[in-house]
CSV table of C-alpha atoms and ligand atoms in Angstrom, one decimal:
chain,number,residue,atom,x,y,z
A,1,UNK,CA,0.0,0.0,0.0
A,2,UNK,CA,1.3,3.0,-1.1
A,3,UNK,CA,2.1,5.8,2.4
A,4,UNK,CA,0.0,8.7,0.6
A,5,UNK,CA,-3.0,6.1,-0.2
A,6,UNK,CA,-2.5,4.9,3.3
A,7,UNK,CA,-2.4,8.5,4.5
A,8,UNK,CA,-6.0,8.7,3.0
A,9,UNK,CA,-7.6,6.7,5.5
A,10,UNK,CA,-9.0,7.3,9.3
A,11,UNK,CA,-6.8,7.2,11.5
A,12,UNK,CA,-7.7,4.7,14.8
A,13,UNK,CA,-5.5,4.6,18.0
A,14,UNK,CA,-6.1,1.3,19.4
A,15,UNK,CA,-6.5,1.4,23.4
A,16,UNK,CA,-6.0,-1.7,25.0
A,17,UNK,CA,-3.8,-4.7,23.6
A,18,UNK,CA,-5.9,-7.4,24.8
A,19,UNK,CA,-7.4,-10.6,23.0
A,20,UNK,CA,-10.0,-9.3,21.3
A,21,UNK,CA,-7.8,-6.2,19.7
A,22,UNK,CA,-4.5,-8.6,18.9
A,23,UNK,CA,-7.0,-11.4,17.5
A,24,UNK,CA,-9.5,-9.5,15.8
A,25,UNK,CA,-9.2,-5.9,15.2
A,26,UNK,CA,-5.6,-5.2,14.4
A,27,UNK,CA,-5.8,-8.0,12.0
A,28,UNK,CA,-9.2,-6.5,10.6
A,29,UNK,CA,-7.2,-3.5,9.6
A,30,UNK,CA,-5.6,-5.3,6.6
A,31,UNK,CA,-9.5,-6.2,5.3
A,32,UNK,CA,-10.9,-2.3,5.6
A,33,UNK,CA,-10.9,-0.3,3.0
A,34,UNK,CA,-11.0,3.0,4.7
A,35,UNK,CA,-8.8,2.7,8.0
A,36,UNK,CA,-5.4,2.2,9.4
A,37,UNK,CA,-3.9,1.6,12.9
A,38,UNK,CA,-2.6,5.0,14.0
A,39,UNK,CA,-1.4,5.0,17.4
A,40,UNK,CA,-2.0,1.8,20.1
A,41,UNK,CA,-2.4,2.6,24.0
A,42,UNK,CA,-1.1,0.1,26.6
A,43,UNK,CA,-0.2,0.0,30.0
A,44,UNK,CA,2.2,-2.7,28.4
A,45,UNK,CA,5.0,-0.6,26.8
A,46,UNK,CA,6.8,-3.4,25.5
A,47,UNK,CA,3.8,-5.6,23.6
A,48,UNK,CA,2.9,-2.0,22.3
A,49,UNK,CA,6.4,-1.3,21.0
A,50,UNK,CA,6.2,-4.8,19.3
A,51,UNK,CA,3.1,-4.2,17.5
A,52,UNK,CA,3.8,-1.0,17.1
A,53,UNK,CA,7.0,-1.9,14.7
A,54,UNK,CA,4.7,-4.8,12.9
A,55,UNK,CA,2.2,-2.2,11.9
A,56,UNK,CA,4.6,0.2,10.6
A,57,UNK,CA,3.9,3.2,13.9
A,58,UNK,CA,6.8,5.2,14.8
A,59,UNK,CA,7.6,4.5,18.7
A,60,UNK,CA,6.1,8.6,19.5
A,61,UNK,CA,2.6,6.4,18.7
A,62,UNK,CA,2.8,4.6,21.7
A,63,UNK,CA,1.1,5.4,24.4
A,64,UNK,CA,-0.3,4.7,27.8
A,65,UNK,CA,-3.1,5.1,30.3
A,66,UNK,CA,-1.8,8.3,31.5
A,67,UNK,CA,-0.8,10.2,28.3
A,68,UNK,CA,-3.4,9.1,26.8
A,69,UNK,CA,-4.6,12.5,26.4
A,70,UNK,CA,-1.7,13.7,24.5
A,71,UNK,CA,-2.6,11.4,21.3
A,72,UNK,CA,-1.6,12.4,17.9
A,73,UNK,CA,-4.5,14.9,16.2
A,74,UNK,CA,-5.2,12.2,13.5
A,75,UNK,CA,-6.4,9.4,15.3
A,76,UNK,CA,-9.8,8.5,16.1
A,77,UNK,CA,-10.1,6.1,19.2
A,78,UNK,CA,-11.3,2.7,19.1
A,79,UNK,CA,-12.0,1.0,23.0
A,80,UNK,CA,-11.2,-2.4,23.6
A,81,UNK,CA,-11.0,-2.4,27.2
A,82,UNK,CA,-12.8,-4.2,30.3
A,83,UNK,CA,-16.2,-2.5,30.4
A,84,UNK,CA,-16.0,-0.3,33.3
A,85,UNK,CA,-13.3,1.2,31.5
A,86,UNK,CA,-15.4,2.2,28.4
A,87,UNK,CA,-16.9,5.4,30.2
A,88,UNK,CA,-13.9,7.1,31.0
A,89,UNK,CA,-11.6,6.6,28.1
A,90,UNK,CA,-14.8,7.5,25.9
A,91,UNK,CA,-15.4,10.7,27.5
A,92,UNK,CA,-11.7,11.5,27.7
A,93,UNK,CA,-11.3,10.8,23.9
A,94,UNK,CA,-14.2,13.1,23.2
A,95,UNK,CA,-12.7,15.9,25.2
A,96,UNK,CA,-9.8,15.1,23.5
A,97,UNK,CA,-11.6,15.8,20.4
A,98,UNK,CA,-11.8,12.0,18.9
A,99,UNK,CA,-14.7,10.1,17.6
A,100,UNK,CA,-15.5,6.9,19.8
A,101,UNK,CA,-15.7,2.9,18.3
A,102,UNK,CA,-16.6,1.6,21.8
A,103,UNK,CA,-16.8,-2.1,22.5
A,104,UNK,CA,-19.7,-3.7,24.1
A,105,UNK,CA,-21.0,-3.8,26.6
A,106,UNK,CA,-21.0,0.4,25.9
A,107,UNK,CA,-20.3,0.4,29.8
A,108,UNK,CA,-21.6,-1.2,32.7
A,109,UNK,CA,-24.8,1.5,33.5
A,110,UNK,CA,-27.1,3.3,32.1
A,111,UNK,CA,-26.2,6.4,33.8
A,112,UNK,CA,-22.2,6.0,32.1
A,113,UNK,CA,-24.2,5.2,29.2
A,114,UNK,CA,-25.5,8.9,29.3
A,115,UNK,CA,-22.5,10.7,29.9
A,116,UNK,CA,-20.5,8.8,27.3
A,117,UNK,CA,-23.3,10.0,24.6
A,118,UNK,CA,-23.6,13.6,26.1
A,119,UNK,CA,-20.0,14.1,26.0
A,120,UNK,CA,-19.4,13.5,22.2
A,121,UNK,CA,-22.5,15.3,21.8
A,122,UNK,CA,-21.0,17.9,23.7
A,123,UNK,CA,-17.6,17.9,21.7
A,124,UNK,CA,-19.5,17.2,18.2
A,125,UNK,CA,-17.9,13.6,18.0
A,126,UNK,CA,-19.1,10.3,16.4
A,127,UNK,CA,-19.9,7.8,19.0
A,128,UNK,CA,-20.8,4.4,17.6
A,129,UNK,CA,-21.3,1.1,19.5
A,130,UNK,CA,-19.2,-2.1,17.8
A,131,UNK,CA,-21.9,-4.5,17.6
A,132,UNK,CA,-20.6,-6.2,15.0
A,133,UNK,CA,-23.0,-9.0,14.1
A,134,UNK,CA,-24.9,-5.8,13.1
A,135,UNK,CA,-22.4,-5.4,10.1
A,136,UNK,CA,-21.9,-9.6,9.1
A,137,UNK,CA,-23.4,-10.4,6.0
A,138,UNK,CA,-25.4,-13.0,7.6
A,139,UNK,CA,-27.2,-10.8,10.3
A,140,UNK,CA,-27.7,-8.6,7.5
A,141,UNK,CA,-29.7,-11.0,4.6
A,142,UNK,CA,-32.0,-12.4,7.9
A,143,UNK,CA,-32.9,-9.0,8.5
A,144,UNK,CA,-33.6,-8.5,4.9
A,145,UNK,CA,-35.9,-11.3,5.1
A,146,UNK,CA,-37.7,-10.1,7.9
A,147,UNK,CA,-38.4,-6.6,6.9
A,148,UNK,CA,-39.5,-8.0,3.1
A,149,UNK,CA,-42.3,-10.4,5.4
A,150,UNK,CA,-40.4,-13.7,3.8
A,151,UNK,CA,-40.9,-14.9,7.1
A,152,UNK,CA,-44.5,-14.0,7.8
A,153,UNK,CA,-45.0,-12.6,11.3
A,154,UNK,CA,-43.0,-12.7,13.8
A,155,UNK,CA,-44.1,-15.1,17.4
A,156,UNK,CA,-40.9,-16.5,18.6
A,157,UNK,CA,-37.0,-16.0,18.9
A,158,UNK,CA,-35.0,-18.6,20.8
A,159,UNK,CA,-31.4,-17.9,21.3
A,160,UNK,CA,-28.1,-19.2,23.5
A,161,UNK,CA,-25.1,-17.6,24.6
A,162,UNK,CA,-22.5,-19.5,26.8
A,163,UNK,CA,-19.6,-21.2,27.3
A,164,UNK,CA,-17.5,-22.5,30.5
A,165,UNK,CA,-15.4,-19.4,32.0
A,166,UNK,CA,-12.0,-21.0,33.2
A,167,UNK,CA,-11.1,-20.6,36.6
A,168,UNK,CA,-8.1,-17.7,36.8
A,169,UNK,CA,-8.0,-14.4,38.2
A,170,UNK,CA,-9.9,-12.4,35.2
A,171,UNK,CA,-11.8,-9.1,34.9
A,172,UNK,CA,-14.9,-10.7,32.9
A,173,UNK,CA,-15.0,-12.6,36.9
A,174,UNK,CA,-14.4,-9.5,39.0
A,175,UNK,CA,-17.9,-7.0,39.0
A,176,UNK,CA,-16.0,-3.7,39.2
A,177,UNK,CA,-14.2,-4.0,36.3
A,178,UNK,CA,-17.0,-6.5,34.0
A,179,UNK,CA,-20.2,-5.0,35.3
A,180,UNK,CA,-21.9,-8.5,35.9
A,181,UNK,CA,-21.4,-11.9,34.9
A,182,UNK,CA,-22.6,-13.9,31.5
A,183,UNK,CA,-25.8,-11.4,31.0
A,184,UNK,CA,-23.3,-7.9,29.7
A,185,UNK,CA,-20.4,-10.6,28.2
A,186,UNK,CA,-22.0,-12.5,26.2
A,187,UNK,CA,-26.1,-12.5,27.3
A,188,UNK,CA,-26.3,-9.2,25.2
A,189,UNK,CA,-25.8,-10.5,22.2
A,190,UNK,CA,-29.2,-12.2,22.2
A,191,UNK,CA,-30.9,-9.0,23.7
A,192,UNK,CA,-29.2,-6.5,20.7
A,193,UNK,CA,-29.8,-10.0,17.9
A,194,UNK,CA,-33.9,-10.1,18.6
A,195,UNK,CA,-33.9,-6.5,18.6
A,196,UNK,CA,-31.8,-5.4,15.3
A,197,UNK,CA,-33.0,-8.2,13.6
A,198,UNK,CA,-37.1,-7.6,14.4
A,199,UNK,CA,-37.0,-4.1,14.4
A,200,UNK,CA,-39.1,-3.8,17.4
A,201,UNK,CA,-38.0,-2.6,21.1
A,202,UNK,CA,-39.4,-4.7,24.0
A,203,UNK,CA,-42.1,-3.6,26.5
A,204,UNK,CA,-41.7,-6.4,29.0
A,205,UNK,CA,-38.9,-8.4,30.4
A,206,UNK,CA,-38.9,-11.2,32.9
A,207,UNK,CA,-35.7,-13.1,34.2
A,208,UNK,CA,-34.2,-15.6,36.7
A,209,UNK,CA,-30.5,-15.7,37.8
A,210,UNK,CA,-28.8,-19.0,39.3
A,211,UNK,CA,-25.7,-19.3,40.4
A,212,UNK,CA,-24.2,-22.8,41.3
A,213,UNK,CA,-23.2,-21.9,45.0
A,214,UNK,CA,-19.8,-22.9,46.1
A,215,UNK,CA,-18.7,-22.8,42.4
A,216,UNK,CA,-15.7,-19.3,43.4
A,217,UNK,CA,-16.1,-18.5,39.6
A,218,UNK,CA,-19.1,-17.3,41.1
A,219,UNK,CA,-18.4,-14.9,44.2
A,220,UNK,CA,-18.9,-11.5,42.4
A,221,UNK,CA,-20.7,-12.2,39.3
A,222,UNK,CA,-23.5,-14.3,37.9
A,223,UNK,CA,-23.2,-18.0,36.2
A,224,UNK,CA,-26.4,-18.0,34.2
A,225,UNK,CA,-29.3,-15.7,33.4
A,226,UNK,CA,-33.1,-17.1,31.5
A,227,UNK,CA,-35.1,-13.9,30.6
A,228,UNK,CA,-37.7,-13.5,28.1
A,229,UNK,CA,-38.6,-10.0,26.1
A,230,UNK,CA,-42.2,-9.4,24.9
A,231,UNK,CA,-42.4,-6.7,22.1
A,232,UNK,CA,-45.8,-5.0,20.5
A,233,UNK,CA,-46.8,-6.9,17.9
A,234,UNK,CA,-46.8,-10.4,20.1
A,235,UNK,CA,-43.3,-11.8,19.0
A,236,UNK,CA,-41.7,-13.2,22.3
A,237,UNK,CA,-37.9,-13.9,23.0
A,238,UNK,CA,-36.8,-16.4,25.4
A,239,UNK,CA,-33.3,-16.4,25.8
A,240,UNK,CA,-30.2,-18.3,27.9
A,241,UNK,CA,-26.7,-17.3,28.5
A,242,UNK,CA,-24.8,-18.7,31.1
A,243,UNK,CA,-20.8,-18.9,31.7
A,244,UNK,CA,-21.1,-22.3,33.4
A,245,UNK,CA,-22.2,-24.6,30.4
A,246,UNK,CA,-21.0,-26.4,27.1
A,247,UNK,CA,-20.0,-23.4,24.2
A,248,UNK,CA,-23.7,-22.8,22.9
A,249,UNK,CA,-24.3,-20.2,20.7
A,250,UNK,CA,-27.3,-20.2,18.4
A,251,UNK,CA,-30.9,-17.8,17.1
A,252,UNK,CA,-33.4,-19.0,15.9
A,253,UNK,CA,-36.4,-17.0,14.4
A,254,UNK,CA,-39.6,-18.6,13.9
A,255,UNK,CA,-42.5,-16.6,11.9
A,256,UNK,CA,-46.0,-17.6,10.6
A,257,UNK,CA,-44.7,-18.3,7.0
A,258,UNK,CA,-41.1,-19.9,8.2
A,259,UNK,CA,-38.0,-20.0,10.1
A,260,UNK,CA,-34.7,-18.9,10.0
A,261,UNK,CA,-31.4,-19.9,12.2
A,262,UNK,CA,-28.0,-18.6,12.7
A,263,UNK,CA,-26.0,-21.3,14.1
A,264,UNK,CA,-23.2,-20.1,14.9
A,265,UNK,CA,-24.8,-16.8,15.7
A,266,UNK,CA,-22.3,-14.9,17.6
A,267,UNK,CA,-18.8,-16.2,16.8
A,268,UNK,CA,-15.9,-14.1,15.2
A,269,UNK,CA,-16.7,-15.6,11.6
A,270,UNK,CA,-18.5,-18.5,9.9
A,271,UNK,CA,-22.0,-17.6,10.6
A,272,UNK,CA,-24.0,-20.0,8.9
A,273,UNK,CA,-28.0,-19.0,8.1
A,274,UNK,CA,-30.9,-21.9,7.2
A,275,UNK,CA,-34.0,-20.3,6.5
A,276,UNK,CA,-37.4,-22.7,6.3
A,277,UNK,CA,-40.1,-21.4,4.2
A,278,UNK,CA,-43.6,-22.7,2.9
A,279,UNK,CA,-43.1,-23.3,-1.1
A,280,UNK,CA,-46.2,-25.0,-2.7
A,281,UNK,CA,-47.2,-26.7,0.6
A,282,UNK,CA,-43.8,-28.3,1.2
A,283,UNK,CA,-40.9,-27.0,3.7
A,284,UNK,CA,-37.9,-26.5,2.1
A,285,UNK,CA,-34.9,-25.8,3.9
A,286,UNK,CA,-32.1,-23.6,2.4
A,287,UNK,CA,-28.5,-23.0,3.4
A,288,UNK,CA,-27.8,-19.7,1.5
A,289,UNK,CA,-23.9,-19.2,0.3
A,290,UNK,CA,-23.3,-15.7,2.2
A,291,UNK,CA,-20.4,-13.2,1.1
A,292,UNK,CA,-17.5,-14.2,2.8
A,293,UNK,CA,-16.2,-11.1,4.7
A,294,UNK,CA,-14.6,-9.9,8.4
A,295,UNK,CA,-17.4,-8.0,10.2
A,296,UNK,CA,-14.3,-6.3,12.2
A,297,UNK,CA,-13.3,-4.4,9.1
A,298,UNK,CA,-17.1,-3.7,8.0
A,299,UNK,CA,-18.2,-2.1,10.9
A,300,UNK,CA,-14.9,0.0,10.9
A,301,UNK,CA,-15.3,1.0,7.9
A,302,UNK,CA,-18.5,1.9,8.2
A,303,UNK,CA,-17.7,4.3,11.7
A,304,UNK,CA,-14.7,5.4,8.7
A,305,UNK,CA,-17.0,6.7,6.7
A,306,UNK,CA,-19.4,8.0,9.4
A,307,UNK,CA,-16.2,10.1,10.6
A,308,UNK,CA,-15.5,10.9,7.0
A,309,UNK,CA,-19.1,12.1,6.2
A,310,UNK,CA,-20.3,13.7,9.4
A,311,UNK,CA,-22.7,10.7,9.5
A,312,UNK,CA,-24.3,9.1,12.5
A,313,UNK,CA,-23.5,5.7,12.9
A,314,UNK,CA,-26.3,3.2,12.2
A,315,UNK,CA,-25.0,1.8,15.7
A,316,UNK,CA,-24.7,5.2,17.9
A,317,UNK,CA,-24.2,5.1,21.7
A,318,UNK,CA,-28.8,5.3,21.9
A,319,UNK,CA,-28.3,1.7,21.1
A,320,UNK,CA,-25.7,0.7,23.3
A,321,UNK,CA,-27.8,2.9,26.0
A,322,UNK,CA,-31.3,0.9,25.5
A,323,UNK,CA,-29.2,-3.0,26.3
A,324,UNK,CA,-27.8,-1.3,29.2
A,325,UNK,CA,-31.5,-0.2,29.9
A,326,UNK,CA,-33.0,-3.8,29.1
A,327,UNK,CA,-30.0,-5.7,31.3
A,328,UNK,CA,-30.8,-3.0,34.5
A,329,UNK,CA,-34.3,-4.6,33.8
A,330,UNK,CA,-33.4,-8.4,33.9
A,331,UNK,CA,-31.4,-7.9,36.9
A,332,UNK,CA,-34.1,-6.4,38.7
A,333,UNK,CA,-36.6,-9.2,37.5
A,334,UNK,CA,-34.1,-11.4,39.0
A,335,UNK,CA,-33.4,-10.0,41.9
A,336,UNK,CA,-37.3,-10.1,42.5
A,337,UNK,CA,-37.5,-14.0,41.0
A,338,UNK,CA,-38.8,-13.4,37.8
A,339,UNK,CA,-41.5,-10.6,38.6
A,340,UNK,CA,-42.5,-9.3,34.8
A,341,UNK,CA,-41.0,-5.3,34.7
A,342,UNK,CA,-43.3,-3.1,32.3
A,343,UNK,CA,-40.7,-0.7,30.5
A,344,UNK,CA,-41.2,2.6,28.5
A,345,UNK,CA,-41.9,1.4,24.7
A,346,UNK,CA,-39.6,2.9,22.8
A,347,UNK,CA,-39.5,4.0,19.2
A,348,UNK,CA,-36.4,2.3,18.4
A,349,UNK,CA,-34.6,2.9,15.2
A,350,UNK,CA,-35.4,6.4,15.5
A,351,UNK,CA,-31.3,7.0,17.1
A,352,UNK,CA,-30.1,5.2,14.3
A,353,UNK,CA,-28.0,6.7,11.3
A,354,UNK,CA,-28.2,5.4,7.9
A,355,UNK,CA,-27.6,1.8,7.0
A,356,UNK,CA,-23.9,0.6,6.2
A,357,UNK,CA,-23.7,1.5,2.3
A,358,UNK,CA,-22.9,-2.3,1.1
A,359,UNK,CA,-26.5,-3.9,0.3
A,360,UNK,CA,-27.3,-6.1,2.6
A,361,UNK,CA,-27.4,-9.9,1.2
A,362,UNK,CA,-30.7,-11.2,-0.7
A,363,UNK,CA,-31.0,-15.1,0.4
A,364,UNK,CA,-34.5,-15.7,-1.1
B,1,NDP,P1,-8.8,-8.8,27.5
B,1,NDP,O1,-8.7,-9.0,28.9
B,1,NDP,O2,-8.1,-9.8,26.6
B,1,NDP,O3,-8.1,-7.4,27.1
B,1,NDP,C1,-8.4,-6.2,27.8
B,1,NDP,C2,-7.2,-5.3,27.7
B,1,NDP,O4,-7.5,-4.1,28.4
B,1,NDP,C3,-5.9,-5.8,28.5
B,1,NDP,O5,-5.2,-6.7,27.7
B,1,NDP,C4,-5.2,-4.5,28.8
B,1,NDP,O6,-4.5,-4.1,27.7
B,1,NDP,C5,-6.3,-3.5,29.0
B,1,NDP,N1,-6.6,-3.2,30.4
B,1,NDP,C6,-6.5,-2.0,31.0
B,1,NDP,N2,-6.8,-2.0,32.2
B,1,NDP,C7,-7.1,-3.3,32.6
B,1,NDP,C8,-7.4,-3.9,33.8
B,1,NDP,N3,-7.6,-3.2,34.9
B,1,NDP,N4,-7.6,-5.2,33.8
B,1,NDP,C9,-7.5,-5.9,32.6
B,1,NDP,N5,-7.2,-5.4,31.4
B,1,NDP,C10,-6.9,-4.0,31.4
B,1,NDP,O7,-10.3,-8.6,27.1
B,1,NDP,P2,-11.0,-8.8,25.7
B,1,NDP,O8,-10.1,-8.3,24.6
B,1,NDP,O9,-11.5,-10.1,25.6
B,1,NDP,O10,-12.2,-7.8,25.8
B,1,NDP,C11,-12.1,-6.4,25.8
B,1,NDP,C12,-13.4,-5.7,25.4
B,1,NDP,O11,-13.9,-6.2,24.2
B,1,NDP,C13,-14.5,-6.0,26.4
B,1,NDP,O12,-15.3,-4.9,26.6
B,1,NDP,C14,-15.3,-7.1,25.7
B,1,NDP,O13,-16.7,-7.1,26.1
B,1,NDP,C15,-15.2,-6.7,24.3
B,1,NDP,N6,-15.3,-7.9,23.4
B,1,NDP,C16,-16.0,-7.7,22.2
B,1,NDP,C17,-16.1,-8.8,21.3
B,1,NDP,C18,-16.8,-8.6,20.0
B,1,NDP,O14,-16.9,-9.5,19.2
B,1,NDP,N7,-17.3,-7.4,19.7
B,1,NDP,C19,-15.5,-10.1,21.6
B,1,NDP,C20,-14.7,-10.1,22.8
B,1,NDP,C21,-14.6,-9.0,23.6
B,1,NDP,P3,-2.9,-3.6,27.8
B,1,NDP,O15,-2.1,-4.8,28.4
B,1,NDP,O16,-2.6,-3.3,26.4
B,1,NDP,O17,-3.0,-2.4,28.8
């Protein structure tokens, strides 16, 4: 790639050098069409300085939790830290005068929530939320089919987020730093998949917690979490995620007309769609080929060109503000054993910027 082509792109300082950033999103960079790494912040010099050389940054692009502030003018600020950490290096970015690509959960309460969105409103930034799945091809075409009725209408989504947290001293087990247990990690996926994917914002939410009891995984944060959303026009959700069972990870949609199942749903890559749909009286089931693509460098690009075009991302902070909304809910349900808590109805949608300019996928 030629430096002045390069040049041409947005700019992202990286802060935090954890899994998800060395796995995914630094790789990610080499798929995007409109970004490059710009600066990387660590409270690791040395694994920043090493990356730092592989991705072609001078050693004046390294920085740390303290000077943080002080980060080059170009760079926009992408935040893959533990979630209580979200808040602040969101609002300090904004100050700073950088547009946000925050990781989920956006933070660990709906009151941080706020302040992150009122402080790049404040400072006229971007803020956009990186739920990804909202960008993968596959999310994308079962969407489609929804909004174009393929599936008839909409009574049941059925979905399953877990997997068995190891045992070692980890944020995602310690509350001040995760925010809660399997519900904000991984649970949220289901809660943001039923509502992206229907359209439709919940007015009631019902849930039970359990955790096993001796189990020390277990001494600050929650093992497993059932809830069930019911939204307007009678569709119901019932959902699972738990940190204490086999990997599970799987939607399913079912409508008057069909079905249609992500399985994997969640994962990194490889989501593969089945859609069942009355034809002439028989079922057939279809396995769609999908474009293959990395969702990392589609939703970057797609905050890219929201930074390039004073656009609102189709993912702003409102959305990442509503799960946190709809998880303070479940964890009051279950803190009352499963009571049914009415909510606001929301207009959602009405936060969201334009749709990411790649069509999405037509299956049927
Ligand atoms: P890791 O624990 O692997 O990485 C977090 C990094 O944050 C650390 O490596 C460290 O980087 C930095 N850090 C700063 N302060 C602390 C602290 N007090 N304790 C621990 N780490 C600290 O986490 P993940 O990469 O798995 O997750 C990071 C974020 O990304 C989370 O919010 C998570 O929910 C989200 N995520 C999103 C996924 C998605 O698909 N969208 C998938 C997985 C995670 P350094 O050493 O450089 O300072």
């Amino acid at each position: 790639m030629r430096q002045s082509l390069m040049n041409d792109r947005v700019g992202f300082a990286i802060v935090g050098l954890g899994k998800l950033a060395l796995g995914q999103i630094l790789p990610a960079f080499a798929h995007t069409q409109h970004c490059r790494v710009a600066a990387l912040v660590s409270g690791h010099r040395d694994k920043a300085l090493k990356l730092a050389r592989k991705h072609k940054l001078q050693d004046s692009m390294v920085f740390d939790y303290a000077n943080f502030d002080r980060l080059a003018d170009q760079a926009d600020v992408e935040v893959v830290l533990p979630n209580s950490l979200h808040a602040e290096y969101t609002i300090r970015a904004a100050r700073g005068g950088k547009h946000v690509l925050c990781e989920k959960p956006m933070a660990i309460s709906v009151f941080e929530c706020r302040q992150m969105i009122e402080a790049c409103q404040r400072a006229d930034r971007r803020l956009m939320v990186a739920y990804r799945c909202q960008y993968d091809p596959a999310d994308r075409a079962l969407r489609r089919l929804v909004k174009e009725g393929k599936l008839g209408r909409l009574k049941t989504f059925l979905s399953s987020h877990a997997f068995q947290i190891e045992n070692t001293p980890q944020w995602r087990l310690q509350r001040a730093l995760s925010g809660g247990g399997a519900l904000p990690d991984i649970g949220i996926y289901c809660i943001n998949g039923v509502r992206y994917l229907s359209g439709e914002e919940p007015y009631e939410i019902a849930a039970i917690q359990q955790s096993p009891l001796g189990d020390s995984r277990f001494r600050e944060v929650e093992e497993t979490v059932h809830f069930t959303l019911g939204f307007p026009s009678g569709l119901r959700a019932m959902c699972h995620t738990s940190y204490g069972t086999h990997r599970c990870n799987f939607l399913r949609l079912v409508g008057t007309e069909g079905w249609a199942e992500l399985d994997p749903a969640y994962s990194h890559a490889g989501l593969k769609l089945r859609v069942a749909a009355a034809a002439r009286g028989q079922t057939a089931v279809d396995e769609p080929p999908l474009p293959a693509a990395d969702p990392f460098a589609l939703e970057m690009d797609h905050m890219a060109s929201c930074v390039r075009e004073g656009r609102r991302p189709y993912s702003p902070g409102e959305e990442g503000l509503q799960d946190q909304r709809l998880m303070e809910a479940i964890y009051v349900s279950a803190r009352e054993g499963g009571r049914p808590m009415k909510l606001d109805v929301i207009d959602g949608g009405t936060w969201r910027g334009p749709e990411p300019a790649e069509a999405a996928p037509r299956v049927m």
